[in-house]
Coordinates of C-alpha atoms (C1' of nucleotides) in Angstrom, one line a residue:
Chain G
M1 CA 78.0 83.2 85.0
N2 CA 79.5 80.2 83.3
V3 CA 77.9 77.1 82.4
L4 CA 79.4 73.8 81.5
I5 CA 77.8 71.1 79.3
V6 CA 79.0 67.6 79.6
E7 CA 77.6 65.4 76.8
D8 CA 78.8 62.9 74.7
D9 CA 76.5 63.3 71.5
A10 CA 77.8 66.0 69.2
L11 CA 74.4 66.8 67.8
H12 CA 73.1 66.9 71.6
R13 CA 75.8 69.2 72.7
A14 CA 75.2 71.6 69.9
F15 CA 71.6 71.7 70.7
L16 CA 72.2 72.3 74.6
N17 CA 74.7 74.8 73.7
E18 CA 72.2 76.8 71.7
A19 CA 69.5 76.3 74.0
V20 CA 71.6 77.6 76.9
R21 CA 72.6 80.5 75.2
A22 CA 68.8 81.3 74.5
A23 CA 67.3 80.5 78.0
L24 CA 70.3 82.3 79.8
P25 CA 71.2 85.4 77.4
E26 CA 73.0 86.7 80.7
C27 CA 75.4 84.0 81.0
G28 CA 78.9 84.3 80.2
H29 CA 81.1 81.6 78.6
V30 CA 79.5 78.3 77.5
I31 CA 82.0 75.1 78.0
E32 CA 81.6 71.7 76.6
A33 CA 83.2 68.6 77.6
E34 CA 82.4 65.0 75.7
N35 CA 82.6 62.9 78.6
G36 CA 82.4 62.5 82.5
L37 CA 86.0 62.5 82.8
K38 CA 86.7 65.7 81.0
G39 CA 83.7 67.4 82.8
E40 CA 85.2 66.9 86.0
G41 CA 88.4 68.4 84.9
Q42 CA 86.6 71.4 83.5
A43 CA 84.7 71.9 86.5
R44 CA 87.5 71.9 88.7
T45 CA 90.0 74.4 86.7
L46 CA 87.2 76.6 85.6
R47 CA 85.4 76.8 88.8
V48 CA 82.1 76.4 87.0
E49 CA 79.0 76.6 89.2
H50 CA 76.4 75.6 86.7
V51 CA 76.4 72.3 85.1
V52 CA 74.4 70.6 82.5
M53 CA 75.0 66.7 82.2
D54 CA 74.0 63.8 80.3
L55 CA 73.9 60.3 82.2
Q56 CA 75.0 57.6 80.3
M57 CA 78.6 58.4 78.7
S58 CA 81.4 56.2 78.3
E59 CA 84.7 57.0 80.3
R60 CA 82.8 58.1 83.7
N61 CA 79.4 58.6 83.5
G62 CA 77.0 61.2 84.5
I63 CA 76.5 60.1 88.1
E64 CA 79.8 59.5 89.0
A65 CA 81.1 62.8 87.4
A66 CA 78.1 64.5 89.5
R67 CA 79.3 62.7 92.4
T68 CA 83.0 64.1 92.4
I69 CA 81.9 67.8 91.3
W70 CA 79.6 67.7 94.2
R71 CA 82.3 66.5 96.5
E72 CA 84.5 69.1 95.6
R73 CA 81.9 71.8 95.7
P74 CA 78.5 70.9 96.8
D75 CA 76.7 73.8 96.1
T76 CA 77.3 73.4 92.5
K77 CA 73.9 73.2 90.4
I78 CA 73.5 70.5 88.2
L79 CA 70.9 69.8 85.4
F80 CA 70.8 66.0 84.2
W81 CA 69.4 65.9 81.0
S82 CA 69.1 62.0 80.1
N83 CA 67.1 59.8 77.4
Y84 CA 65.7 57.7 80.2
S85 CA 64.2 57.6 83.5
D86 CA 65.4 54.1 84.6
E87 CA 64.7 53.4 88.3
A88 CA 68.4 52.6 88.4
Y89 CA 69.3 56.3 87.6
V90 CA 66.9 57.9 89.5
R91 CA 68.4 56.1 92.6
G92 CA 71.9 56.7 91.5
V93 CA 71.1 60.3 91.3
A94 CA 69.2 60.2 94.8
R95 CA 72.3 59.0 96.5
I96 CA 74.8 61.2 95.3
V97 CA 73.0 64.6 95.8
P98 CA 74.1 66.7 98.8
E99 CA 72.3 68.1 101.6
G100 CA 70.6 71.0 100.3
A101 CA 71.7 71.0 96.9
T102 CA 69.5 72.3 93.9
Y103 CA 69.6 70.2 90.8
G104 CA 67.1 69.3 88.1
Y105 CA 66.5 66.1 86.0
V106 CA 64.7 66.5 82.6
L107 CA 64.2 64.1 79.9
K108 CA 65.6 64.5 76.3
S109 CA 62.0 63.6 75.0
A110 CA 60.7 66.9 77.0
S111 CA 60.0 70.0 74.6
E112 CA 63.0 72.6 74.4
E113 CA 60.6 74.9 76.2
R114 CA 60.7 72.6 79.3
L115 CA 64.5 72.3 78.9
K116 CA 64.7 76.3 79.0
L117 CA 62.4 76.6 81.6
A118 CA 64.5 74.2 83.6
L119 CA 67.8 75.7 82.9
R120 CA 66.2 79.1 84.2
S121 CA 64.5 77.5 87.5
V122 CA 67.7 75.6 88.5
F123 CA 70.4 77.8 87.6
V124 CA 68.8 81.4 88.3
E125 CA 66.0 80.5 90.6
S126 CA 67.8 77.8 92.6
Q127 CA 64.9 75.6 92.3
C128 CA 65.0 72.0 91.9
V129 CA 63.0 70.6 88.6
I130 CA 62.0 67.0 88.6
D131 CA 60.4 65.7 85.3
R132 CA 57.3 64.7 85.8
E133 CA 57.8 61.1 84.3
V134 CA 61.0 60.8 86.8
R135 CA 58.9 62.0 89.6
G136 CA 56.6 59.2 89.1
I137 CA 59.5 56.6 89.1
Q138 CA 60.5 58.2 92.5
Q139 CA 57.7 57.7 94.0
K140 CA 57.2 54.1 92.8
T141 CA 60.8 53.6 93.9
F142 CA 60.7 55.1 97.5
G143 CA 57.1 55.6 98.6
N144 CA 55.6 52.0 97.8
S145 CA 56.3 49.2 99.8
L146 CA 56.8 47.3 96.7
G147 CA 59.8 49.6 96.2
L148 CA 63.3 48.1 97.1
T149 CA 64.7 49.3 100.6
D150 CA 68.1 51.0 100.1
V151 CA 69.6 47.9 102.0
E152 CA 67.9 45.4 99.4
Y153 CA 68.9 47.4 96.5
E154 CA 72.5 47.4 97.8
I155 CA 72.7 43.5 98.4
L156 CA 70.7 43.2 94.7
V157 CA 73.8 45.0 93.4
D158 CA 76.1 42.6 95.2
V159 CA 74.2 39.6 93.7
A160 CA 74.4 41.3 90.4
L161 CA 78.2 41.4 90.9
G162 CA 78.4 37.7 91.4
L163 CA 79.0 37.8 94.8
T164 CA 78.4 34.8 97.1
D165 CA 76.2 35.0 100.0
K166 CA 79.1 34.5 102.4
A167 CA 80.9 37.4 100.7
I168 CA 78.2 39.8 101.1
A169 CA 77.7 38.7 104.4
K170 CA 81.3 39.7 105.3
R171 CA 81.0 43.1 103.5
K172 CA 77.8 44.1 104.9
H173 CA 78.6 42.8 108.2
L174 CA 75.8 40.6 108.6
S175 CA 75.6 36.9 109.5
L176 CA 75.0 34.2 106.3
R177 CA 71.4 33.8 107.5
S178 CA 70.6 37.6 107.3
V179 CA 71.4 38.1 103.9
Q180 CA 69.5 35.2 102.8
N181 CA 66.6 36.6 104.7
R182 CA 67.3 39.8 102.6
L183 CA 67.5 37.7 99.5
Q184 CA 64.1 36.2 100.1
Q185 CA 62.7 39.5 100.3
L186 CA 64.1 40.8 97.5
Y187 CA 62.8 37.7 95.5
E188 CA 59.3 38.5 96.8
K189 CA 59.2 42.0 95.6
L190 CA 60.9 41.5 92.4
G191 CA 58.3 38.8 91.7
V192 CA 60.8 36.2 90.7
Y193 CA 58.4 33.5 91.4
E194 CA 56.0 34.3 88.7
T195 CA 57.0 31.9 85.8
P196 CA 56.3 32.3 82.4
G197 CA 54.4 29.5 81.1
Q198 CA 52.5 27.0 83.4
G199 CA 53.3 24.4 85.9
S200 CA 57.0 25.4 85.6
E201 CA 58.7 24.6 89.0
G202 CA 62.6 24.4 89.5
W203 CA 62.9 26.3 86.1
F204 CA 64.6 29.2 87.5
N205 CA 67.4 29.8 89.5
L206 CA 66.1 32.5 91.6
R207 CA 69.5 34.4 92.3
T208 CA 70.3 35.1 88.6
R209 CA 66.4 35.5 87.6
A210 CA 66.5 38.1 90.2
V211 CA 69.2 39.8 88.2
A212 CA 67.4 39.5 85.0
V213 CA 64.1 41.0 86.0
A214 CA 65.8 43.6 87.9
L215 CA 67.5 44.4 84.7
S216 CA 64.2 44.2 82.4
R217 CA 62.4 46.3 85.1
K218 CA 65.3 48.9 85.1
V219 CA 66.2 48.6 88.6
L220 CA 69.7 47.6 87.5
N221 CA 71.3 48.8 84.5
A222 CA 74.6 48.4 83.2
S223 CA 76.3 51.4 84.4
A224 CA 74.8 51.0 87.9
I225 CA 76.7 47.4 87.7
E226 CA 80.0 48.9 86.5
R227 CA 80.0 51.8 89.3
A228 CA 79.7 48.8 91.6
E229 CA 82.1 46.7 90.1
R230 CA 84.7 49.6 90.4
D231 CA 83.9 50.3 94.0
L232 CA 84.4 46.5 94.7
R233 CA 87.7 46.4 92.8
Q234 CA 88.6 49.4 95.2
S235 CA 87.7 47.9 98.2
A236 CA 89.1 44.6 97.7
G237 CA 92.3 45.5 95.9
V238 CA 93.5 47.7 98.9
Chain B
M1 CA 63.6 55.4 45.7
N2 CA 61.8 55.9 48.9
V3 CA 63.8 55.5 52.3
L4 CA 62.5 55.0 55.7
I5 CA 64.2 56.4 58.7
V6 CA 63.6 54.3 62.1
E7 CA 65.2 56.4 64.8
D8 CA 63.5 57.2 68.5
D9 CA 65.8 60.6 68.9
A10 CA 64.2 63.5 67.4
L11 CA 67.3 65.3 67.0
H12 CA 69.0 62.5 65.2
R13 CA 66.0 61.7 62.8
A14 CA 65.9 65.4 61.6
F15 CA 69.9 65.3 61.1
L16 CA 69.3 61.8 59.3
N17 CA 66.7 63.0 57.2
E18 CA 69.0 65.6 55.9
A19 CA 72.0 63.6 55.3
V20 CA 69.6 61.3 53.4
R21 CA 68.3 64.1 51.2
A22 CA 71.9 65.2 50.5
A23 CA 73.5 61.9 49.9
L24 CA 70.5 61.0 47.7
P25 CA 69.3 63.5 45.7
E26 CA 67.5 61.3 43.4
C27 CA 65.4 59.6 46.1
G28 CA 61.6 60.2 46.4
H29 CA 60.0 60.4 49.7
V30 CA 61.7 60.2 53.1
I31 CA 59.6 58.7 55.7
E32 CA 60.4 58.8 59.5
A33 CA 59.1 56.2 62.2
E34 CA 59.9 56.8 65.7
N35 CA 60.3 53.3 67.3
G36 CA 60.7 49.8 65.7
L37 CA 57.1 48.9 65.8
K38 CA 56.0 51.8 63.8
G39 CA 58.8 51.3 61.4
E40 CA 58.0 47.6 60.9
G41 CA 54.3 48.9 59.9
Q42 CA 55.4 51.5 57.5
A43 CA 57.6 49.2 55.7
R44 CA 55.1 46.8 55.2
T45 CA 52.5 49.2 54.0
L46 CA 54.7 51.4 52.1
R47 CA 56.9 48.6 50.6
V48 CA 60.0 50.6 51.4
E49 CA 63.3 48.8 50.3
H50 CA 65.7 51.2 52.0
V51 CA 65.7 51.3 55.5
V52 CA 68.1 53.5 57.7
M53 CA 67.8 52.3 61.5
D54 CA 68.8 52.9 64.8
L55 CA 69.3 49.9 67.4
Q56 CA 68.5 50.7 71.0
M57 CA 64.9 51.7 71.1
S58 CA 62.0 51.4 73.2
E59 CA 58.9 49.5 72.0
R60 CA 60.7 47.1 69.8
N61 CA 64.4 47.4 69.1
G62 CA 66.2 47.8 65.8
I63 CA 67.2 44.4 65.8
E64 CA 63.8 43.0 66.1
A65 CA 62.3 45.2 63.7
A66 CA 65.0 44.5 61.3
R67 CA 64.2 40.9 61.7
T68 CA 60.6 41.4 60.9
I69 CA 61.1 43.3 57.8
W70 CA 63.7 40.8 56.5
R71 CA 61.5 38.1 57.2
E72 CA 58.8 39.7 55.0
R73 CA 61.1 41.2 52.4
P74 CA 64.7 39.9 52.4
D75 CA 66.1 42.0 49.7
T76 CA 65.4 45.2 51.8
K77 CA 68.5 47.1 52.2
I78 CA 69.1 48.3 55.8
L79 CA 72.0 50.6 57.3
F80 CA 72.2 50.6 60.7
W81 CA 73.1 53.7 62.5
S82 CA 73.9 53.0 66.3
N83 CA 75.7 54.5 69.0
Y84 CA 77.7 51.5 70.3
S85 CA 79.2 48.8 68.7
D86 CA 78.4 46.1 71.7
E87 CA 79.5 42.7 70.9
A88 CA 75.8 41.8 71.7
Y89 CA 74.6 44.1 68.9
V90 CA 77.0 42.8 66.4
R91 CA 76.1 39.4 67.1
G92 CA 72.3 40.1 67.1
V93 CA 72.8 41.7 63.6
A94 CA 74.9 39.1 62.3
R95 CA 72.2 36.4 63.4
I96 CA 69.6 38.0 61.4
V97 CA 70.9 39.3 58.3
P98 CA 69.5 36.9 55.6
E99 CA 71.6 35.1 53.1
G100 CA 73.2 37.7 50.3
A101 CA 71.5 40.5 51.9
T102 CA 73.0 43.9 51.8
Y103 CA 73.4 45.9 55.0
G104 CA 75.6 48.4 56.8
Y105 CA 76.5 49.2 60.1
V106 CA 78.1 52.7 61.0
L107 CA 78.4 54.3 64.5
K108 CA 77.0 57.8 65.4
S109 CA 80.3 58.9 66.2
A110 CA 81.4 58.6 62.5
S111 CA 81.7 61.9 60.4
E112 CA 78.7 63.0 58.2
E113 CA 80.9 62.0 55.3
R114 CA 81.3 58.2 56.3
L115 CA 77.5 58.5 56.7
K116 CA 76.7 59.8 53.4
L117 CA 78.9 57.4 51.8
A118 CA 77.7 54.6 53.5
L119 CA 73.9 55.7 52.3
R120 CA 75.1 55.6 48.8
S121 CA 77.3 52.4 49.1
V122 CA 74.2 50.4 50.7
F123 CA 71.3 52.0 48.9
V124 CA 72.8 52.6 45.5
E125 CA 75.8 50.1 44.9
S126 CA 74.5 47.4 46.9
Q127 CA 77.5 47.1 49.0
C128 CA 78.0 46.3 52.5
V129 CA 79.7 48.7 54.7
I130 CA 80.8 47.9 58.0
D131 CA 82.4 50.5 60.2
R132 CA 86.1 49.9 60.8
E133 CA 85.3 49.5 64.6
V134 CA 82.3 47.1 64.4
R135 CA 84.7 45.1 62.0
G136 CA 87.0 44.9 64.9
I137 CA 84.6 43.7 67.2
Q138 CA 83.4 41.2 64.5
Q139 CA 86.6 39.7 64.3
K140 CA 87.4 39.7 67.9
T141 CA 83.9 37.8 68.3
F142 CA 84.0 35.4 65.6
G143 CA 87.5 34.6 64.4
N144 CA 89.3 34.4 67.8
S145 CA 89.4 31.4 70.1
L146 CA 88.7 33.4 72.7
G147 CA 85.2 34.3 71.2
L148 CA 82.2 32.5 72.4
T149 CA 80.5 29.9 69.9
D150 CA 77.1 30.6 69.1
V151 CA 76.3 27.3 71.2
E152 CA 78.1 29.0 74.1
Y153 CA 76.3 32.3 73.7
E154 CA 73.0 30.6 73.6
I155 CA 73.5 29.2 77.0
L156 CA 75.1 32.2 78.2
V157 CA 71.7 33.8 77.6
D158 CA 69.6 31.2 79.1
V159 CA 71.8 31.5 82.2
A160 CA 71.2 35.5 82.2
L161 CA 67.4 35.0 81.8
G162 CA 67.9 32.8 85.2
L163 CA 66.9 29.4 84.0
T164 CA 68.3 26.4 85.7
D165 CA 70.8 23.9 84.3
K166 CA 68.2 21.3 84.1
A167 CA 66.0 23.9 82.2
I168 CA 68.6 24.6 79.7
A169 CA 69.2 21.0 79.2
K170 CA 65.8 20.3 78.3
R171 CA 65.4 23.3 76.3
K172 CA 68.6 22.6 74.4
H173 CA 67.8 18.8 74.1
L174 CA 70.9 18.2 76.1
S175 CA 72.3 16.2 79.0
L176 CA 72.6 17.8 82.2
R177 CA 76.0 17.5 82.4
S178 CA 76.8 18.8 78.8
V179 CA 75.4 21.9 79.9
Q180 CA 77.5 22.1 82.6
N181 CA 80.4 21.4 80.4
R182 CA 79.5 24.3 78.3
L183 CA 79.1 26.4 81.3
Q184 CA 82.5 25.7 82.6
Q185 CA 84.0 26.5 79.0
L186 CA 82.0 29.6 79.3
Y187 CA 83.5 30.6 82.6
E188 CA 86.9 29.8 81.2
K189 CA 86.6 32.3 78.3
L190 CA 84.7 35.1 80.3
G191 CA 87.4 35.0 82.5
V192 CA 85.3 34.8 85.7
Y193 CA 88.0 33.0 87.6
E194 CA 90.1 36.2 87.8
T195 CA 89.4 37.7 91.0
P196 CA 89.7 41.3 92.2
G197 CA 92.0 41.6 95.1
Q198 CA 94.0 38.9 96.3
G199 CA 93.3 35.6 97.9
S200 CA 89.7 35.7 97.4
E201 CA 88.2 32.3 96.6
G202 CA 84.7 31.5 97.1
W203 CA 83.8 34.9 96.5
F204 CA 82.1 34.5 93.5
N205 CA 79.0 32.5 92.3
L206 CA 80.3 31.7 88.8
R207 CA 76.8 31.6 87.4
T208 CA 75.9 35.2 88.5
R209 CA 79.6 36.5 87.9
A210 CA 79.5 35.4 84.3
V211 CA 76.5 37.4 83.6
A212 CA 77.9 40.5 85.3
V213 CA 81.2 39.9 83.3
A214 CA 79.3 39.6 80.3
L215 CA 77.4 42.8 80.5
S216 CA 80.5 44.7 81.1
R217 CA 82.2 43.4 78.6
K218 CA 79.2 44.0 76.4
V219 CA 79.1 40.6 75.4
L220 CA 75.5 40.9 76.5
N221 CA 73.3 44.0 76.9
A222 CA 69.9 44.5 78.4
S223 CA 68.1 44.4 75.2
A224 CA 69.3 41.0 74.4
I225 CA 68.1 39.6 77.5
E226 CA 65.0 41.3 76.9
R227 CA 64.6 39.7 73.4
A228 CA 65.7 36.4 74.9
E229 CA 62.9 37.0 77.5
R230 CA 60.3 37.5 75.0
D231 CA 61.3 34.3 73.0
L232 CA 61.0 32.3 76.3
R233 CA 57.7 33.6 77.3
Q234 CA 56.6 32.6 73.7
S235 CA 57.9 29.2 73.7
A236 CA 56.8 28.2 77.2
G237 CA 53.6 30.0 77.1
V238 CA 52.4 27.8 74.0
Chain W
dG1 C1' 93.3 -0.6 61.1
dT2 C1' 95.1 2.9 64.9
dC3 C1' 95.7 7.1 66.9
dT4 C1' 94.4 11.7 68.4
dG5 C1' 90.4 15.5 69.1
dT6 C1' 86.4 16.7 70.2
dC7 C1' 81.9 16.3 72.2
dC8 C1' 78.5 14.1 74.9
dT9 C1' 77.1 11.2 78.8
dG10 C1' 76.8 9.5 83.8
dC11 C1' 78.7 9.2 88.8
dG12 C1' 79.9 11.0 92.9
dG13 C1' 81.1 14.2 96.3
dG14 C1' 82.0 18.9 98.3
dA15 C1' 80.0 23.5 98.3
dA16 C1' 76.8 27.0 97.7
dC17 C1' 71.8 28.0 97.6
dC18 C1' 66.9 28.5 99.0
dC19 C1' 64.1 28.1 103.2
dG20 C1' 61.0 26.7 107.4
dC21 C1' 61.3 27.1 112.1
dA22 C1' 62.4 29.1 116.4
dG23 C1' 64.9 32.0 119.8
dA24 C1' 67.2 36.6 120.7
dT25 C1' 67.6 41.3 119.8
dT26 C1' 66.4 45.8 118.1
dT27 C1' 63.1 49.0 116.6
dT28 C1' 58.4 51.2 116.8
dG29 C1' 54.1 52.8 118.5
dC30 C1' 51.5 54.5 122.1
Chain I
dG1 C1' 57.6 51.6 130.0
dC2 C1' 55.7 47.7 127.5
dA3 C1' 53.7 45.3 123.9
dA4 C1' 54.0 44.6 118.8
dA5 C1' 56.6 44.5 115.0
dA6 C1' 60.6 44.1 112.2
dT7 C1' 65.5 42.1 112.1
dC8 C1' 69.2 39.4 113.2
dT9 C1' 70.7 34.8 114.1
dG10 C1' 71.7 29.4 114.2
dC11 C1' 70.3 24.8 113.2
dG12 C1' 68.8 21.5 109.7
dG13 C1' 67.0 19.7 105.2
dG14 C1' 66.7 19.4 100.5
dT15 C1' 68.1 21.3 96.3
dT16 C1' 71.1 23.1 92.9
dC17 C1' 75.6 24.2 91.3
dC18 C1' 80.6 23.3 90.3
dC19 C1' 83.6 19.8 88.6
dG20 C1' 87.3 15.7 88.5
dC21 C1' 87.1 11.4 86.7
dA22 C1' 85.9 8.2 83.0
dG23 C1' 83.7 5.9 79.6
dG24 C1' 81.5 6.1 74.8
dA25 C1' 80.3 8.2 70.0
dC26 C1' 81.9 10.0 65.7
dA27 C1' 85.5 12.9 63.0
dG28 C1' 89.5 13.2 60.5
dA29 C1' 95.0 11.8 59.9
dC30 C1' 98.3 8.8 59.0

DNA sequence: GTCTGTCCTGCGGGAACCCGCAGATTTTGC
DNA sequence: GCAAAATCTGCGGGTTCCCGCAGGACAGAC
């Protein structure tokens, strides 16, 4: 059983390496990669089936790397080990995990014990392990009626990219008015109308305000926007 | 000579502690704080004069913490130790460093040697040490004609917050038209008109597009927007 | 003095936005 | 199968945005 570690921070990488060896004494090689791109390569050439991966790396982040790894071998077991439980990350992961795949999501703030436990659970027992806090975000995101729908989220991303209503309508095969309806719901759900200070009407451009709110609530983050930007270029550049 | 470490990651904190002790054998206590707020408190009550600080922390980030620390004691020596050299960070630091203060900015990717050297230079020799890469960003940001002016940057932030032209005009004591002029320069400098794909006109809402571009170029980042948001609430909520 | 730059400002118009209303279509629950 | 709910769509308007054009204020150069 070989394990691939994809993590850009040297200290964390060393720590992970040690943790993996301690938690899985029966494992074979432990390979390291310092960014998503190299991680993909290693996973491909060495046919690794167990991956510990950071989200938030330069040069292809964890979500993108995981997506391509899973696309090539959907039965790969991946444990995400991240600093944050941003809704954007949670949603990003949820969008790419294949049917029936086993994965885990633990925070770096968790204890070493929890990390080791998660390593064994995911890699040996093939059990999904989702950090308590991440679990909370998941429920708030998907269960609750205040959470954004997938469609709403996609429109939010398009808006954040700077697309026009018309452009979004074309991309999503909707009428202009439908896009605007979606946007209204979005504004409602994000609470864009709540103004800081009193009696301030017309102070906000709802469209950009929505992006600002989404960013500060971590519904969006920079890496999600970058990913979307690449997708856009690809679909437009053809 | 006491040293305060402000860093939210436990591993990095331990590493820093060790590095400080090694680089400054003559130093007294080494105090640790795990976020900006606690760091401010420690600096205040213990009257620390030497601080090593991460940027990007929850619960008050490094820039904000440094601002209040410097406001209370402008001769404090601060070494910023950060993962990134985002233009937003560089600009944020430049805006708060007091006249004649000594500080440093080294990246976490630098070698341990460089870190120790910087510690000695800043704390003992009272010399400013700016990482090579950060230096590059500085020059690209301020020297070059492609970099944003302070005024332009402030307007960009206001736009990113979701304010209307009119609101910005009022805040900045300018006419509506002047704000729009600034915006045009901004669009020009950010290269908002360059479209991915061919023959796509009217695809972008320039305003939100500018924010997207600024984010992906790291001219803005989430923490800069959050800071601005708090300032806005404060000035509007009075 | 004049000339050249840079910045602020107003005017005007075309485009994009936000959104209420109302009818059509689809989905859902029973 | 049918009614209720949710979605999609067009129309029309008020508002904001984007920006070309042009006139004024102020600086420095000659």
